[in-house]
PDB file of C-alpha atoms in Angstrom:
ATOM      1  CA  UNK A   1      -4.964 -17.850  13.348  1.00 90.00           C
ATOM      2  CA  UNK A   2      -6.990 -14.219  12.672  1.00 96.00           C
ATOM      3  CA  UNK A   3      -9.302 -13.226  15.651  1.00 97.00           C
ATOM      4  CA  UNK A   4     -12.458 -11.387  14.240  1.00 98.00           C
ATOM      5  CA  UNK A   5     -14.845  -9.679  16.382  1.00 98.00           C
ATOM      6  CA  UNK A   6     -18.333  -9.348  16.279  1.00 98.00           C
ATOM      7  CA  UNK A   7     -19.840  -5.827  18.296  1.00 98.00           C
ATOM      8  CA  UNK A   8     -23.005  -6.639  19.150  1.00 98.00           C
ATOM      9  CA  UNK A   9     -25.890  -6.793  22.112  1.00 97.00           C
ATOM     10  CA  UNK A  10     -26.765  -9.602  24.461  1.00 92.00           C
ATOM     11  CA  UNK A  11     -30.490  -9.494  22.868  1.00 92.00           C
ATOM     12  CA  UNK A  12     -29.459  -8.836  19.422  1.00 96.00           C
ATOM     13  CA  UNK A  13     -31.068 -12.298  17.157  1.00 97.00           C
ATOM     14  CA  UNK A  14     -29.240 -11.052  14.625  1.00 98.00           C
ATOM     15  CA  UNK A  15     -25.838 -10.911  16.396  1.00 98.00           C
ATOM     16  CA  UNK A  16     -26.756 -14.835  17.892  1.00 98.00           C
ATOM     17  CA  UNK A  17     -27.249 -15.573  14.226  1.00 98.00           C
ATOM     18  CA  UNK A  18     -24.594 -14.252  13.320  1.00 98.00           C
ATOM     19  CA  UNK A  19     -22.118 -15.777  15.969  1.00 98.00           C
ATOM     20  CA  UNK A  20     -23.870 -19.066  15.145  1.00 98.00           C
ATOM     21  CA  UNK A  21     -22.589 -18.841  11.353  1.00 98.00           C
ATOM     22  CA  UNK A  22     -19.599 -17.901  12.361  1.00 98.00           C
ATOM     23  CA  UNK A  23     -19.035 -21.078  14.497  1.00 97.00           C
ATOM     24  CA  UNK A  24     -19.692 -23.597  12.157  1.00 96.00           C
ATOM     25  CA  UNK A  25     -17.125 -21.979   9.472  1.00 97.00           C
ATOM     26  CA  UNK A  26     -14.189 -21.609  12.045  1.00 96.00           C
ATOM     27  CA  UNK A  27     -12.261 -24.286  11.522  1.00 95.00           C
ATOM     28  CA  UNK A  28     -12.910 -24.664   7.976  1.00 95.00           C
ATOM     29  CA  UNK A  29     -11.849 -21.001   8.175  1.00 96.00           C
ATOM     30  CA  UNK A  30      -9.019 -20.804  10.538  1.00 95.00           C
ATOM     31  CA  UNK A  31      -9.999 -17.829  12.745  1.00 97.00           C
ATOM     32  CA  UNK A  32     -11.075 -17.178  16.425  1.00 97.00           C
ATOM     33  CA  UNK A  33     -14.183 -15.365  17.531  1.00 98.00           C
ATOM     34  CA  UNK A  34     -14.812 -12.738  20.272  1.00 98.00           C
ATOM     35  CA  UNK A  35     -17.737 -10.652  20.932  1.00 98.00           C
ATOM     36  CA  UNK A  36     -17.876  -7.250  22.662  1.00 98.00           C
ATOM     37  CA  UNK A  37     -21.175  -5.868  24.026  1.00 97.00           C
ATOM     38  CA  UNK A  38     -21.283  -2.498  22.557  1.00 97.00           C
ATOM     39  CA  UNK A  39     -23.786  -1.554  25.366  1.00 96.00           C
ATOM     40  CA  UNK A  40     -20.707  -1.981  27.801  1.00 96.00           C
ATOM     41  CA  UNK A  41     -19.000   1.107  26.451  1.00 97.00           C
ATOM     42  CA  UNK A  42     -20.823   4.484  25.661  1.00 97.00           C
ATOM     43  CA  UNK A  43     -18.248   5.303  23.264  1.00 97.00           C
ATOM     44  CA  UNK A  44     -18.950   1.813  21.079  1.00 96.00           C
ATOM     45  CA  UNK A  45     -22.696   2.221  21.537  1.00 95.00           C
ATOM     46  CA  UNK A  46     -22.134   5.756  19.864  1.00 96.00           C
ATOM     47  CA  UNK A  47     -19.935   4.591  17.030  1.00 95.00           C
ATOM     48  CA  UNK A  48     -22.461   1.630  16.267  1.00 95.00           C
ATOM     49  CA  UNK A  49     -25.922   2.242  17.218  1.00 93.00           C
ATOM     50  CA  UNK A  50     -28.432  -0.119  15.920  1.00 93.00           C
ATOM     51  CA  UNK A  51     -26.043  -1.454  13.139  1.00 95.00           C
ATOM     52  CA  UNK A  52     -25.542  -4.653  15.100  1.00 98.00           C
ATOM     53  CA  UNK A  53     -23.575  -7.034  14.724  1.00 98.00           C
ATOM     54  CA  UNK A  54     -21.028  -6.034  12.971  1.00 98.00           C
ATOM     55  CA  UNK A  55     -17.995  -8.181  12.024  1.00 98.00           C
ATOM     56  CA  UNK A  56     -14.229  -6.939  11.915  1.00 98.00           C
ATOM     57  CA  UNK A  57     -10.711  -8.445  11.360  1.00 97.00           C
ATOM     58  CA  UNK A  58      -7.926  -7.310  13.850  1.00 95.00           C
ATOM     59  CA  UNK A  59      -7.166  -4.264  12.087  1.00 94.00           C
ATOM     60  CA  UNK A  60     -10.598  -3.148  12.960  1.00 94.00           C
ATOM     61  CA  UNK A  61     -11.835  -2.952   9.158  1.00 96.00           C
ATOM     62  CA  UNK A  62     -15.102  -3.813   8.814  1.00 97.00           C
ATOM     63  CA  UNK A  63     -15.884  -6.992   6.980  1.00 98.00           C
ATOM     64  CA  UNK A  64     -19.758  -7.137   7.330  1.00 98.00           C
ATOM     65  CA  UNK A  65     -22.702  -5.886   9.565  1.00 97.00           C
ATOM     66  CA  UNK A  66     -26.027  -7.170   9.842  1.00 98.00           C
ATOM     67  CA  UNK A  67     -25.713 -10.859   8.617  1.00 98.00           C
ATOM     68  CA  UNK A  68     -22.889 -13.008   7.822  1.00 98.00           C
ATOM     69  CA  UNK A  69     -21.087 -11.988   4.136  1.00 98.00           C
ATOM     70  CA  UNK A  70     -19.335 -15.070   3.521  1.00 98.00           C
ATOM     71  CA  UNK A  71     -17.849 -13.828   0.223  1.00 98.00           C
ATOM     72  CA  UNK A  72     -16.901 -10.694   2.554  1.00 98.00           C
ATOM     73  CA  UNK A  73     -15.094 -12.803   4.652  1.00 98.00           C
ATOM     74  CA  UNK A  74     -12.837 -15.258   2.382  1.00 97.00           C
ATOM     75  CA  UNK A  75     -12.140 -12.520   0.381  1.00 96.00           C
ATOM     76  CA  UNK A  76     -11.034 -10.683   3.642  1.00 96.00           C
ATOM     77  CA  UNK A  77      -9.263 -13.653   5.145  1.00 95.00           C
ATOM     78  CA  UNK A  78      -8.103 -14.322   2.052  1.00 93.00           C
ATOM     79  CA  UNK A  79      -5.553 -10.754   2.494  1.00 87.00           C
ATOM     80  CA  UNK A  80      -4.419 -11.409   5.659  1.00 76.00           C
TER      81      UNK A  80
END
């Protein structure tokens, strides 16, 4: 099973949306979820600003930020 992270913020609605999409397609899916607080880490708060959430595989490529790109993610899922 992949684990994906989503970087995000603790008061981030788009990040909460996001993680909400994300749970409903998990075991459809077949991955696990875990969130870091980019706030917790000065040098993740530098690499990702504002552009929260953002959503990566365990190879730390990028699969989507913002809102959920399911195509982005089958496709990505689909590699792995």
């Amino acid at each position: 099973m992949v684990r994906l992270t989503v970087y995000g913020r603790t008061y981030c609605h788009l990040c909460e949306d996001m993680l909400r999409a994300l749970e409903s397609l998990q075991h459809e899916l077949h991955f696990t979820v875990q969130t870091v607080d980019v706030d917790t880490d000065p040098a993740l708060e530098a690499r990702y600003g504002e552009r929260v959430p953002v959503l990566v595989d365990p190879d730390e490529h990028e699969i989507c930020h913002f809102f959920l790109d399911l195509t982005a993610l089958t496709d990505r899922l689909a590699v792995r």
